[in-house]
Structure formats: C-alpha cells, structure tokens
Amino acid sequence: MGWPKLPTIYNVHLVAIIATLGGMLFGFDISSMSAIVITEQYITFFDNPAGAVQGAIGSALAAGSVVGSAVAGPISDKIGRRDSIMFACLFWLIGTAIQVACQNWGQLIAGRVLNGFTVGITSSQVPVYLAEIAKAEKRGSIVIIQQLAIEFGILIMYFIGYACASIPGSASFRVAWGTQFIPCVLLMVGLPFLPKSPRWLAKVGRDKEAIATLANIQAGGNQDDPLVVAEWEEIVTVMNAEREAGRGWRKFFKNGMWKRTMAGMSVQAWQQLAGANVIVYYLTYIASMAGLTGDVAMVTSGIQYAVFIIFTGVMWLFIDKTGRRTLLVWGAIGMGFCHFVVGGVMGAHHVYVPEGVGDPPNANIVISVTSGHPANTVITFSYLLIVVYALTLAPVCWIYAAEVWSLGTRATGMSLAALSNWVFNFALGMFTPPAFVNITWKLFIIFGVLCVAAAAWFWLFFPETCGKTLEEVELLFGKDAPHPWNTRKGESRLAAEIEAVAARRKKEEGEGVVGPAAEVEKA
C-alpha cells in the first residue's frame, strides 16, 4: 500500500501564489537586517559593526545566492523546477536556526550564507517554473507575482523587526529572525500540491504527463483543445531543434545564442547596478542622514516597502499591456534622475560628522543633511526612486530574464541570469557601507550615471518579448531577427496556429485522430 496521491492544483494564479512563497523568503531575509541594523541591541551585541564588517554581514545573503544560482540549473534539470525549490528549503531551515542561535557576527554571516543558497535557487527557478506554466498573454502578470511576494516579505519582516526592537537584549533580533521559519514551512507544505512544469516533463521524455498537465492548466483537461495542440506542437518542434543543436556550455553561445545569454545576464546585472537596492536595504541610513530618528525614522523607512507593493501591484494590472523595452528604458532614465537629485542635494547641503550620526553613533553614517527643504527633498526623491523601480526594473528584469531562454537552456540560463544578479548584489553589498563612509553623497551620482548607461543598453540590445510565446522569443534572437528597436509587443503567431489546428482537426475528425496524446500513445 503506497502513499495516497495528493490532489493537484491547476489554477495558475493559485499555483503562482504558493510557488512565490519562495520570493517571500528572499524578502524576509532582505528585511531581516533593514529594521535591525540601526537598533541599539544589534549595535551593542555585535560591537557596532561598520564598513567591511557590516558589508560582509549585509552581502552574506548574496554570497550564498551566488552559489545557489550556480547549482540551481543542473539541479532543476535533473529533479524538476518544483522539486528543486523543495530541496532549497532545507538549507533555509538550517540557516535560519544558525542565525537565531548566533553568538557573534561570524555565525550570523554563516547563517545568512545558507539562507542565501536557498534564495539563489528559488530566485532563479520560481520565475522559470511560472514562465513555463503561464499562457503567453498572461506570462508577465504571473511572473510579477514573484516580485510582489518579495515585496510583501520585505514589508512584513521589516515591521516584525520594528516591533521586536522594543524587546530588550539580543532577544529582539533573535525573535525577529526566528519568524523566517514561517514562510518556508508554508512553502514546503504547499509545493506537493503543485503540478510539475509541462515543458520540463517534455524535456525529460515524459510526454503523456506533459500533455495532460498542459491540458489541465490551459484548457480544463481537454487534450484536444486547439490551444493545447498548437502549444504542444510548438514545444516539440523547438525541443527537437534544440536537441540537434548539441549539449554542454557551447549551446549558450553557438548559433546566435550568445545574444540571449548576454540579454538574460545583463538585464539582471543592470537591475543591481541601477542602485535601487541601496535605498531598499539602507533607507534607514538615509533617513538618519536626513535627521529622522527613533520611531519616525523606522516608520518612514517602512512606508517605502508599502509604496513598493502598491506600485508593483499597479503594474501587475498593466504589465502585459506595456512593452518590456518601454518600461526598462524609461524606468532606468527615471531612476537616474532621482539618483542625481538625491546626490546633488546631499552634496550641496550636508555637514560632516566623523564620529557617526545617531545615539548611539552609527559609524556607517558620517554626514547629516541640512534640515528643512534639503532633508525633505532627499526623502521625497528616495521614495520616488522606489516608485519608479517598482513600476519598471523591479518586476520587468525578472520577467525578461525568464523569457529569453530556449527550453533546453532555460533552467541553467536563468541560473546564469540569477548568478549575474547575485554577483553584483554581493559586490554592491560589500561596496555600499564603506561608500557611505568614504564617498558619501557621490555614491548616488555614480548610480545615476549607471542608470543612464542601462537605458542605452536596453534600447540597443533588448528586443520586445511581451505577448509572444516562449518559443517565438527564439526568433527575436535569430540570425535574421529585426533590430531590437524595430520589435513590437504582441504580434504572436499562436492565434494563427490555433486556427490552423482547429481547421485541421475538423478535417481529420473522420480519421480517428483525437489529439497529441494519441500521437504519443502510438509512438
């Protein structure tokens, strides 16, 4: 007598909500430091970590994520998208336990590295999983749920940390970090109820399961539905072509594939180099520079996370109606403008405080912005930068990175893209705290220049992928593809293929052909 078979959820939005609890893990770990690094309990227990030490603590998550991203692709190709996420959760439980019990900053770093390993896998494979189960016209709105989950995780954990700040002693941050077990356990409970990716099932030769899953997701179980037939035929055609293209790392560069590798990795790199995470991670520092203290500083910083969610939620309604290129280019320009304003105002209106700002003094904050209009401008444009980021680069970079890969390269390709993200995240995590001390306001000018460079890069090299099937995206990077600036959203050929399948099915009704499942049975 075997284990009872669990029911499977095929509603794509419900599947996305459960799967993106993996994104909530990411958000929890980001925010587990944001609300705590300025508390007296943290500063006292860890001996006021500053500069490279605080950089190492902050970037430990990214260091682990680099390793997780590097191994995520092979693991996902071997055991599947869904099961690779379950595998990653085990390391989260261990890492969180170490953080809760840590006695020094070395142990804290070790726990965060293990949590980062989990995030490296989930941040790359959850978007792959969602992209492979979603319809082309809804793919953006499904994948963006991952970004919303990250932001909800950030918001929830930030205010947990804020609430725990009133607890005396080290229990303040231990209780806060202990709550990180909750989303992981919920994810592990929900994953067994989710279907395996139909494209992964096809990739490993489990065609009957792939067709059944595709039909359940796309057409309520009807395997003869023209949409199911057309999409299955497209998957098989592309998969056969990819098998002929060869194996190994050369497939990421042969036959024009280098363009897609560059697009997937560079879009993730630019998301980090645009500098929004400096605000997300360290707005508490910026608030202190602007003269905000105590509960006012904490709540002001927390509000940005609510703003983040609201505007990403707005974009959820329009993401598949607006081109990816448009959002990337104008988002980078808007963020650059905000960086220039913040840096310019800080540079023109500040006082140097070498011993550190705050009570107790925080050694990472060595300038104080003049109160009044200058301080208000810094806070306002920091919020505005988050608004622009939430509407554009925050969701679109993950969506675009999940769309550009072929079926044969998608899991490992998305791992490479996430690896790029985490390498730059780690570098910036190490760079930012010392930069706050050594170059202060000039940090924002640097990020402004990088945003302008990002906008130019997006315009020159990224074709429009919105509204196209994952298989059609292959053509946009082909030898005879149009220039990226000549591509448009939509214009999918899938509708025509569905009509052709419907007409063919009508013609073949008397010949006993009943759908792709029958063809697989014959084979």
Short mmCIF file of C-alpha atoms in Angstrom, two decimals:
data_model
loop_
_atom_site.label_atom_id
_atom_site.label_comp_id
_atom_site.label_asym_id
_atom_site.label_seq_id
_atom_site.Cartn_x
_atom_site.Cartn_y
_atom_site.Cartn_z
CA MET A 1 0.00 0.00 0.00
CA GLY A 2 1.60 3.26 -1.16
CA TRP A 3 1.22 6.82 -0.09
CA PRO A 4 -2.11 8.44 -1.03
CA LYS A 5 -1.91 10.66 -4.11
CA LEU A 6 -2.32 14.31 -3.25
CA PRO A 7 -4.71 16.47 -5.29
CA THR A 8 -3.01 18.78 -7.77
CA ILE A 9 -3.79 22.48 -8.14
CA TYR A 10 -4.01 23.68 -11.76
CA ASN A 11 -5.32 27.22 -11.26
CA VAL A 12 -2.31 29.20 -12.48
CA HIS A 13 -2.80 32.15 -10.15
CA LEU A 14 -3.12 29.90 -7.10
CA VAL A 15 -0.08 27.91 -8.22
CA ALA A 16 1.83 31.19 -8.56
CA ILE A 17 0.81 32.38 -5.08
CA ILE A 18 2.11 29.16 -3.49
CA ALA A 19 5.30 28.96 -5.58
CA THR A 20 6.19 32.58 -4.96
CA LEU A 21 6.42 31.99 -1.24
CA GLY A 22 9.97 31.30 -2.41
CA GLY A 23 10.15 35.01 -3.24
CA MET A 24 8.82 35.84 0.21
CA LEU A 25 11.87 34.04 1.67
CA PHE A 26 14.03 36.48 -0.28
CA GLY A 27 12.05 39.45 1.05
CA PHE A 28 12.17 38.19 4.63
CA ASP A 29 15.95 37.86 4.53
CA ILE A 30 16.48 41.30 2.98
CA SER A 31 14.34 42.98 5.60
CA SER A 32 15.65 40.88 8.47
CA MET A 33 18.58 43.31 8.53
CA SER A 34 16.96 46.58 7.40
CA ALA A 35 14.99 47.31 10.56
CA ILE A 36 17.59 45.85 12.90
CA VAL A 37 20.95 47.33 11.83
CA ILE A 38 20.19 50.69 13.49
CA THR A 39 18.85 49.29 16.78
CA GLU A 40 20.85 49.67 19.98
CA GLN A 41 20.56 45.93 20.70
CA TYR A 42 22.18 44.99 17.35
CA ILE A 43 24.90 47.66 17.54
CA THR A 44 25.80 46.71 21.11
CA PHE A 45 25.71 42.90 20.71
CA PHE A 46 27.78 42.87 17.52
CA ASP A 47 30.15 45.66 18.68
CA ASN A 48 28.95 48.37 16.26
CA PRO A 49 29.90 46.61 13.01
CA ALA A 50 30.88 49.14 10.35
CA GLY A 51 32.49 49.35 6.93
CA ALA A 52 33.72 45.98 5.64
CA VAL A 53 32.25 44.02 8.57
CA GLN A 54 28.75 45.39 8.06
CA GLY A 55 29.28 44.96 4.32
CA ALA A 56 30.13 41.29 4.88
CA ILE A 57 27.03 40.77 7.05
CA GLY A 58 24.80 42.51 4.51
CA SER A 59 26.28 40.76 1.47
CA ALA A 60 26.43 37.27 3.04
CA LEU A 61 22.97 36.59 1.60
CA ALA A 62 24.25 37.44 -1.87
CA ALA A 63 27.38 35.31 -1.40
CA GLY A 64 25.26 32.25 -0.68
CA SER A 65 22.93 33.17 -3.53
CA VAL A 66 25.83 33.16 -5.98
CA VAL A 67 26.50 29.51 -5.10
CA GLY A 68 22.79 28.64 -5.10
CA SER A 69 22.29 30.22 -8.51
CA ALA A 70 25.30 28.39 -9.91
CA VAL A 71 23.94 24.94 -8.99
CA ALA A 72 20.23 25.70 -9.50
CA GLY A 73 20.16 24.95 -13.23
CA PRO A 74 21.63 21.43 -13.14
CA ILE A 75 19.53 20.56 -10.07
CA SER A 76 16.36 21.88 -11.72
CA ASP A 77 17.04 19.99 -14.97
CA LYS A 78 17.65 16.80 -13.00
CA ILE A 79 14.78 16.76 -10.48
CA GLY A 80 12.42 19.41 -11.90
CA ARG A 81 11.55 23.05 -11.21
CA ARG A 82 9.13 22.30 -8.36
CA ASP A 83 11.29 19.76 -6.56
CA SER A 84 14.41 21.95 -6.79
CA ILE A 85 12.51 24.60 -4.79
CA MET A 86 11.67 21.99 -2.12
CA PHE A 87 15.34 20.96 -1.98
CA ALA A 88 16.38 24.58 -1.41
CA CYS A 89 14.01 24.97 1.55
CA LEU A 90 16.06 22.53 3.64
CA PHE A 91 19.01 24.93 3.66
CA TRP A 92 16.74 27.80 4.71
CA LEU A 93 15.69 25.91 7.83
CA ILE A 94 19.33 25.28 8.79
CA GLY A 95 20.45 28.85 8.02
CA THR A 96 17.62 30.41 10.00
CA ALA A 97 18.38 28.18 13.00
CA ILE A 98 22.02 29.33 12.94
CA GLN A 99 21.01 32.99 12.80
CA VAL A 100 18.63 32.64 15.73
CA ALA A 101 21.32 30.97 17.85
CA CYS A 102 24.33 33.06 16.69
CA GLN A 103 26.79 34.41 19.27
CA ASN A 104 28.92 36.61 17.01
CA TRP A 105 28.88 38.19 13.57
CA GLY A 106 30.80 35.25 12.06
CA GLN A 107 27.98 32.86 12.90
CA LEU A 108 25.45 35.41 11.67
CA ILE A 109 27.27 35.54 8.33
CA ALA A 110 27.29 31.71 8.14
CA GLY A 111 23.52 31.55 8.68
CA ARG A 112 22.88 34.23 6.09
CA VAL A 113 25.08 32.43 3.55
CA LEU A 114 22.94 29.28 3.93
CA ASN A 115 19.75 31.32 3.57
CA GLY A 116 21.31 32.91 0.52
CA PHE A 117 21.92 29.47 -1.00
CA THR A 118 18.17 28.87 -0.78
CA VAL A 119 17.38 32.27 -2.29
CA GLY A 120 19.83 31.62 -5.15
CA ILE A 121 17.84 28.55 -6.17
CA THR A 122 14.34 29.93 -5.58
CA SER A 123 15.04 33.33 -7.21
CA SER A 124 16.12 31.61 -10.42
CA GLN A 125 13.77 28.62 -10.58
CA VAL A 126 10.47 30.12 -9.40
CA PRO A 127 10.40 32.53 -12.41
CA VAL A 128 11.32 29.62 -14.72
CA TYR A 129 8.52 27.50 -13.28
CA LEU A 130 5.96 30.29 -13.59
CA ALA A 131 7.04 31.20 -17.13
CA GLU A 132 6.70 27.57 -18.23
CA ILE A 133 3.14 27.12 -16.93
CA ALA A 134 1.68 30.53 -17.92
CA LYS A 135 -0.06 31.47 -21.14
CA ALA A 136 1.93 33.86 -23.34
CA GLU A 137 -0.53 36.74 -22.95
CA LYS A 138 -0.56 36.36 -19.14
CA ARG A 139 3.06 35.46 -18.51
CA GLY A 140 4.12 38.87 -17.26
CA SER A 141 1.26 39.14 -14.75
CA ILE A 142 2.03 35.64 -13.44
CA VAL A 143 5.80 36.12 -13.07
CA ILE A 144 5.28 39.55 -11.46
CA ILE A 145 3.58 37.75 -8.53
CA GLN A 146 7.13 36.67 -7.61
CA GLN A 147 8.16 40.33 -7.24
CA LEU A 148 5.05 41.09 -5.19
CA ALA A 149 5.87 38.17 -2.89
CA ILE A 150 9.40 39.54 -2.39
CA GLU A 151 7.98 42.94 -1.51
CA PHE A 152 5.36 41.55 0.88
CA GLY A 153 8.15 39.59 2.55
CA ILE A 154 10.22 42.76 2.91
CA LEU A 155 7.28 44.71 4.36
CA ILE A 156 6.16 42.01 6.80
CA MET A 157 9.65 41.27 8.08
CA TYR A 158 10.53 44.95 8.40
CA PHE A 159 7.63 45.65 10.73
CA ILE A 160 8.29 42.42 12.64
CA GLY A 161 11.81 43.74 13.20
CA TYR A 162 10.40 47.15 14.14
CA ALA A 163 8.02 45.58 16.66
CA CYS A 164 10.78 43.40 18.11
CA ALA A 165 13.05 46.44 18.55
CA SER A 166 11.27 47.14 21.83
CA ILE A 167 12.36 43.78 23.26
CA PRO A 168 15.44 44.24 25.45
CA GLY A 169 18.71 42.46 24.70
CA SER A 170 19.55 40.02 21.92
CA ALA A 171 16.05 38.50 22.07
CA SER A 172 14.94 41.47 19.91
CA PHE A 173 16.68 40.26 16.78
CA ARG A 174 16.53 36.54 17.63
CA VAL A 175 12.72 36.58 17.77
CA ALA A 176 12.57 38.57 14.54
CA TRP A 177 14.91 36.21 12.71
CA GLY A 178 13.01 33.20 14.05
CA THR A 179 9.88 34.25 12.16
CA GLN A 180 11.73 33.40 8.94
CA PHE A 181 10.77 29.76 9.56
CA ILE A 182 7.10 30.57 8.86
CA PRO A 183 7.10 31.26 5.07
CA CYS A 184 9.49 28.36 4.48
CA VAL A 185 7.23 25.85 6.26
CA LEU A 186 4.18 27.17 4.38
CA LEU A 187 6.04 26.77 1.07
CA MET A 188 7.11 23.22 1.91
CA VAL A 189 3.51 22.31 2.79
CA GLY A 190 2.13 23.79 -0.45
CA LEU A 191 4.68 22.54 -3.00
CA PRO A 192 3.48 18.88 -3.16
CA PHE A 193 0.08 20.12 -4.39
CA LEU A 194 1.58 21.93 -7.42
CA PRO A 195 1.95 20.36 -10.90
CA LYS A 196 5.34 19.73 -12.45
CA SER A 197 6.26 22.02 -15.34
CA PRO A 198 4.85 20.56 -18.60
CA ARG A 199 7.88 21.84 -20.51
CA TRP A 200 10.26 20.11 -18.09
CA LEU A 201 8.22 16.90 -18.39
CA ALA A 202 8.55 17.14 -22.18
CA LYS A 203 12.28 17.81 -21.87
CA VAL A 204 12.84 14.59 -19.88
CA GLY A 205 10.67 12.48 -22.21
CA ARG A 206 7.51 12.19 -20.06
CA ASP A 207 5.27 13.27 -22.93
CA LYS A 208 1.95 11.83 -21.70
CA GLU A 209 2.30 13.61 -18.36
CA ALA A 210 3.38 16.78 -20.14
CA ILE A 211 0.32 16.84 -22.41
CA ALA A 212 -2.05 16.04 -19.54
CA THR A 213 -0.55 18.77 -17.38
CA LEU A 214 -0.59 21.28 -20.24
CA ALA A 215 -4.25 20.47 -20.90
CA ASN A 216 -5.20 20.77 -17.23
CA ILE A 217 -3.51 24.16 -16.96
CA GLN A 218 -4.58 25.64 -20.28
CA ALA A 219 -7.92 24.02 -21.15
CA GLY A 220 -9.53 22.39 -18.13
CA GLY A 221 -8.13 18.97 -19.04
CA ASN A 222 -9.26 18.93 -22.71
CA GLN A 223 -6.28 17.48 -24.59
CA ASP A 224 -7.98 18.12 -27.95
CA ASP A 225 -8.28 21.86 -27.34
CA PRO A 226 -6.62 23.71 -30.28
CA LEU A 227 -4.58 25.83 -27.86
CA VAL A 228 -3.16 22.71 -26.21
CA VAL A 229 -2.44 21.05 -29.56
CA ALA A 230 -0.80 24.16 -31.03
CA GLU A 231 1.33 24.81 -27.97
CA TRP A 232 2.38 21.17 -27.70
CA GLU A 233 3.39 21.08 -31.36
CA GLU A 234 5.42 24.24 -30.86
CA ILE A 235 7.14 22.78 -27.79
CA VAL A 236 8.03 19.58 -29.66
CA THR A 237 9.33 21.43 -32.73
CA VAL A 238 11.56 23.70 -30.71
CA MET A 239 12.71 20.85 -28.45
CA ASN A 240 13.76 18.73 -31.42
CA ALA A 241 15.68 21.65 -32.92
CA GLU A 242 17.46 22.21 -29.63
CA ARG A 243 18.45 18.55 -29.31
CA GLU A 244 20.11 18.81 -32.71
CA ALA A 245 21.99 21.91 -31.56
CA GLY A 246 24.14 19.90 -29.14
CA ARG A 247 24.87 19.89 -25.44
CA GLY A 248 27.26 21.45 -22.97
CA TRP A 249 28.12 25.07 -22.32
CA ARG A 250 28.69 25.78 -26.02
CA LYS A 251 24.93 25.84 -26.56
CA PHE A 252 24.84 29.15 -24.64
CA PHE A 253 26.99 30.78 -27.30
CA LYS A 254 26.50 28.85 -30.57
CA ASN A 255 24.15 29.90 -33.39
CA GLY A 256 23.49 33.37 -32.02
CA MET A 257 22.68 32.04 -28.54
CA TRP A 258 25.27 34.45 -27.13
CA LYS A 259 22.76 37.27 -27.68
CA ARG A 260 20.27 35.62 -25.36
CA THR A 261 22.92 34.77 -22.80
CA MET A 262 24.03 38.40 -22.85
CA ALA A 263 20.43 39.65 -22.55
CA GLY A 264 19.49 37.32 -19.68
CA MET A 265 22.63 38.01 -17.66
CA SER A 266 22.95 41.73 -18.37
CA VAL A 267 19.32 42.58 -17.51
CA GLN A 268 19.91 41.12 -14.05
CA ALA A 269 23.23 42.90 -13.66
CA TRP A 270 21.65 46.25 -14.55
CA GLN A 271 18.87 45.69 -12.01
CA GLN A 272 21.55 45.76 -9.33
CA LEU A 273 23.74 48.46 -10.89
CA ALA A 274 20.72 50.79 -11.09
CA GLY A 275 21.16 51.22 -7.33
CA ALA A 276 17.60 50.83 -6.05
CA ASN A 277 18.69 48.22 -3.54
CA VAL A 278 20.82 50.85 -1.83
CA ILE A 279 17.52 52.54 -0.95
CA VAL A 280 15.73 49.26 -0.19
CA TYR A 281 18.49 47.98 2.10
CA TYR A 282 19.66 51.23 3.65
CA LEU A 283 16.81 53.75 3.67
CA THR A 284 17.15 53.71 7.46
CA TYR A 285 20.64 55.17 6.96
CA ILE A 286 19.34 57.80 4.55
CA ALA A 287 16.54 58.69 6.98
CA SER A 288 19.16 59.17 9.71
CA MET A 289 21.19 61.40 7.41
CA ALA A 290 18.04 63.47 6.86
CA GLY A 291 17.67 63.97 10.61
CA LEU A 292 14.90 61.45 11.25
CA THR A 293 15.33 59.45 14.46
CA GLY A 294 13.61 56.81 16.56
CA ASP A 295 10.12 55.65 15.56
CA VAL A 296 9.81 58.39 12.93
CA ALA A 297 12.87 57.07 11.07
CA MET A 298 11.70 53.46 11.36
CA VAL A 299 8.15 54.15 10.15
CA THR A 300 9.38 56.44 7.36
CA SER A 301 11.64 53.65 6.15
CA GLY A 302 8.86 51.08 6.48
CA ILE A 303 6.44 53.15 4.41
CA GLN A 304 8.72 52.75 1.40
CA TYR A 305 8.05 49.00 1.42
CA ALA A 306 4.29 49.64 1.36
CA VAL A 307 4.85 52.08 -1.53
CA PHE A 308 6.88 49.35 -3.26
CA ILE A 309 3.98 46.89 -3.03
CA ILE A 310 1.30 49.38 -4.09
CA PHE A 311 3.06 50.40 -7.29
CA THR A 312 4.16 46.89 -8.23
CA GLY A 313 0.52 45.93 -7.72
CA VAL A 314 -0.49 48.69 -10.12
CA MET A 315 1.97 47.34 -12.69
CA TRP A 316 0.53 43.84 -12.22
CA LEU A 317 -2.61 45.13 -13.95
CA PHE A 318 -0.70 46.56 -16.93
CA ILE A 319 2.49 44.52 -17.30
CA ASP A 320 1.19 42.53 -20.28
CA LYS A 321 -0.25 45.65 -21.94
CA THR A 322 3.01 47.59 -21.85
CA GLY A 323 6.18 46.61 -23.67
CA ARG A 324 9.15 45.30 -21.69
CA ARG A 325 11.54 47.62 -23.58
CA THR A 326 9.47 50.70 -22.81
CA LEU A 327 9.46 50.01 -19.09
CA LEU A 328 13.15 49.15 -18.95
CA VAL A 329 14.37 52.20 -20.87
CA TRP A 330 12.17 54.82 -19.21
CA GLY A 331 12.50 53.19 -15.82
CA ALA A 332 16.29 53.47 -15.95
CA ILE A 333 16.07 57.12 -17.04
CA GLY A 334 13.62 57.95 -14.23
CA MET A 335 15.75 56.21 -11.61
CA GLY A 336 18.85 58.01 -12.85
CA PHE A 337 17.12 61.37 -12.44
CA CYS A 338 16.17 60.51 -8.84
CA HIS A 339 19.72 59.45 -8.01
CA PHE A 340 21.10 62.72 -9.39
CA VAL A 341 18.64 64.76 -7.29
CA VAL A 342 19.39 62.84 -4.06
CA GLY A 343 23.14 63.02 -4.61
CA GLY A 344 23.09 66.66 -5.68
CA VAL A 345 21.04 67.83 -2.70
CA MET A 346 23.16 65.80 -0.27
CA GLY A 347 26.34 67.22 -1.78
CA ALA A 348 25.15 70.81 -1.55
CA HIS A 349 23.53 70.66 1.89
CA HIS A 350 25.37 68.44 4.37
CA VAL A 351 27.54 68.57 7.47
CA TYR A 352 30.35 66.07 8.01
CA VAL A 353 30.00 64.08 11.28
CA PRO A 354 33.13 61.87 11.52
CA GLU A 355 32.11 60.17 14.78
CA GLY A 356 28.83 59.00 13.25
CA VAL A 357 25.22 60.17 13.29
CA GLY A 358 22.70 58.95 15.89
CA ASP A 359 22.52 57.90 19.53
CA PRO A 360 24.43 55.67 19.86
CA PRO A 361 26.53 56.97 16.92
CA ASN A 362 26.34 54.77 13.83
CA ALA A 363 29.81 54.54 12.29
CA ASN A 364 28.32 53.93 8.82
CA ILE A 365 26.57 57.34 8.71
CA VAL A 366 29.06 60.24 8.63
CA ILE A 367 27.08 63.09 7.04
CA SER A 368 23.96 64.92 8.16
CA VAL A 369 21.74 66.63 5.59
CA THR A 370 20.53 70.12 6.45
CA SER A 371 17.03 70.01 7.91
CA GLY A 372 14.08 71.56 6.12
CA HIS A 373 13.76 71.54 2.32
CA PRO A 374 17.05 69.67 1.62
CA ALA A 375 16.23 66.82 4.00
CA ASN A 376 12.63 66.64 2.73
CA THR A 377 13.85 66.55 -0.87
CA VAL A 378 16.21 63.66 -0.13
CA ILE A 379 13.41 61.61 1.47
CA THR A 380 10.90 62.51 -1.27
CA PHE A 381 13.16 61.51 -4.15
CA SER A 382 14.23 58.35 -2.34
CA TYR A 383 10.54 57.41 -2.26
CA LEU A 384 10.11 58.45 -5.88
CA LEU A 385 13.06 56.29 -6.90
CA ILE A 386 11.35 53.30 -5.26
CA VAL A 387 8.10 54.13 -7.09
CA VAL A 388 9.85 54.17 -10.47
CA TYR A 389 11.75 50.98 -9.63
CA ALA A 390 8.55 49.20 -8.51
CA LEU A 391 6.83 50.12 -11.79
CA THR A 392 9.70 49.14 -14.06
CA LEU A 393 13.01 47.39 -13.36
CA ALA A 394 11.95 45.52 -10.20
CA PRO A 395 9.38 43.27 -11.94
CA VAL A 396 10.47 43.53 -15.59
CA CYS A 397 14.09 42.41 -15.11
CA TRP A 398 12.94 39.10 -13.62
CA ILE A 399 10.24 38.64 -16.29
CA TYR A 400 12.60 39.41 -19.16
CA ALA A 401 15.32 37.12 -17.80
CA ALA A 402 12.82 34.25 -17.60
CA GLU A 403 11.57 34.82 -21.17
CA VAL A 404 14.73 34.97 -23.27
CA TRP A 405 15.98 31.39 -22.87
CA SER A 406 15.19 28.34 -25.01
CA LEU A 407 13.65 25.24 -23.44
CA GLY A 408 16.98 23.40 -23.45
CA THR A 409 18.80 26.27 -21.75
CA ARG A 410 16.07 27.84 -19.60
CA ALA A 411 16.83 26.32 -16.18
CA THR A 412 20.60 26.75 -16.41
CA GLY A 413 20.21 30.02 -18.33
CA MET A 414 18.01 31.51 -15.63
CA SER A 415 20.57 30.28 -13.12
CA LEU A 416 23.22 32.25 -15.03
CA ALA A 417 20.96 35.31 -15.01
CA ALA A 418 20.34 35.00 -11.26
CA LEU A 419 24.06 34.37 -10.77
CA SER A 420 24.76 37.66 -12.51
CA ASN A 421 22.23 39.38 -10.25
CA TRP A 422 23.74 37.94 -7.09
CA VAL A 423 27.36 38.57 -8.06
CA PHE A 424 26.58 42.26 -8.48
CA ASN A 425 24.35 42.20 -5.40
CA PHE A 426 27.29 40.80 -3.40
CA ALA A 427 29.72 43.33 -4.86
CA LEU A 428 27.39 46.24 -4.10
CA GLY A 429 26.67 44.83 -0.63
CA MET A 430 30.39 44.94 0.13
CA PHE A 431 30.83 48.32 -1.56
CA THR A 432 27.88 50.29 -0.17
CA PRO A 433 28.61 50.57 3.60
CA PRO A 434 32.24 51.68 3.00
CA ALA A 435 30.96 54.01 0.26
CA PHE A 436 28.57 55.68 2.70
CA VAL A 437 31.63 56.41 4.84
CA ASN A 438 34.21 57.30 2.18
CA ILE A 439 32.39 58.96 -0.74
CA THR A 440 29.02 59.71 0.95
CA TRP A 441 26.75 61.60 -1.47
CA LYS A 442 28.88 60.82 -4.54
CA LEU A 443 27.57 57.26 -4.33
CA PHE A 444 24.23 58.43 -5.73
CA ILE A 445 25.87 60.28 -8.61
CA ILE A 446 27.65 57.06 -9.59
CA PHE A 447 24.35 55.17 -9.62
CA GLY A 448 22.74 57.96 -11.67
CA VAL A 449 25.41 57.57 -14.36
CA LEU A 450 24.95 53.79 -14.34
CA CYS A 451 21.18 54.21 -14.84
CA VAL A 452 21.76 56.32 -17.96
CA ALA A 453 24.13 53.64 -19.28
CA ALA A 454 21.49 50.98 -18.52
CA ALA A 455 18.83 52.85 -20.54
CA ALA A 456 21.15 52.99 -23.55
CA TRP A 457 21.97 49.29 -23.22
CA PHE A 458 18.29 48.29 -23.03
CA TRP A 459 17.44 50.32 -26.13
CA LEU A 460 20.31 48.94 -28.20
CA PHE A 461 20.26 45.24 -27.31
CA PHE A 462 16.90 44.09 -25.93
CA PRO A 463 14.13 43.04 -28.37
CA GLU A 464 10.50 43.21 -27.25
CA THR A 465 9.23 39.89 -25.80
CA CYS A 466 5.82 40.94 -24.46
CA GLY A 467 2.87 38.93 -25.80
CA LYS A 468 4.96 36.26 -27.55
CA THR A 469 5.20 32.55 -26.71
CA LEU A 470 8.48 31.36 -25.24
CA GLU A 471 9.10 29.52 -28.49
CA GLU A 472 8.50 32.67 -30.57
CA VAL A 473 11.03 34.58 -28.50
CA GLU A 474 13.65 32.30 -30.10
CA LEU A 475 13.12 34.10 -33.41
CA LEU A 476 13.86 37.52 -31.91
CA PHE A 477 17.44 36.46 -31.24
CA GLY A 478 17.92 34.59 -34.53
CA LYS A 479 20.30 35.44 -37.35
CA ASP A 480 17.66 37.24 -39.42
CA ALA A 481 15.89 38.90 -36.47
CA PRO A 482 14.96 42.60 -36.71
CA HIS A 483 16.93 45.18 -34.78
CA PRO A 484 15.71 45.37 -31.16
CA TRP A 485 14.38 48.92 -31.64
CA ASN A 486 12.19 47.68 -34.52
CA THR A 487 10.41 45.00 -32.46
CA ARG A 488 6.91 45.47 -31.04
CA LYS A 489 4.85 43.83 -28.32
CA GLY A 490 2.29 41.21 -29.29
CA GLU A 491 2.21 40.09 -32.91
CA SER A 492 2.15 36.45 -31.76
CA ARG A 493 1.64 33.75 -34.34
CA LEU A 494 -0.01 31.42 -31.80
CA ALA A 495 -3.52 32.64 -32.64
CA ALA A 496 -2.99 31.72 -36.31
CA GLU A 497 -1.58 28.33 -35.28
CA ILE A 498 -4.63 27.66 -33.09
CA GLU A 499 -6.93 28.44 -36.03
CA ALA A 500 -4.88 26.15 -38.26
CA VAL A 501 -5.08 23.34 -35.71
CA ALA A 502 -8.85 23.81 -35.36
CA ALA A 503 -9.29 23.63 -39.12
CA ARG A 504 -7.06 20.56 -39.36
CA ARG A 505 -8.91 18.83 -36.51
CA LYS A 506 -12.23 19.47 -38.23
CA LYS A 507 -10.90 17.98 -41.43
CA GLU A 508 -9.46 14.91 -39.64
CA GLU A 509 -12.50 14.20 -37.45
CA GLY A 510 -13.42 11.19 -39.52
CA GLU A 511 -9.91 9.75 -39.48
CA GLY A 512 -9.79 8.90 -35.77
CA VAL A 513 -7.18 11.47 -34.80
CA VAL A 514 -8.01 12.66 -31.30
CA GLY A 515 -5.11 14.84 -30.19
CA PRO A 516 -1.47 14.89 -29.23
CA ALA A 517 -1.95 12.27 -26.51
CA ALA A 518 -2.99 9.75 -29.16
CA GLU A 519 0.12 10.51 -31.20
CA VAL A 520 2.29 9.96 -28.14
CA GLU A 521 0.45 6.66 -27.45
CA LYS A 522 1.19 5.49 -31.00
CA ALA A 523 4.85 6.41 -30.65
#
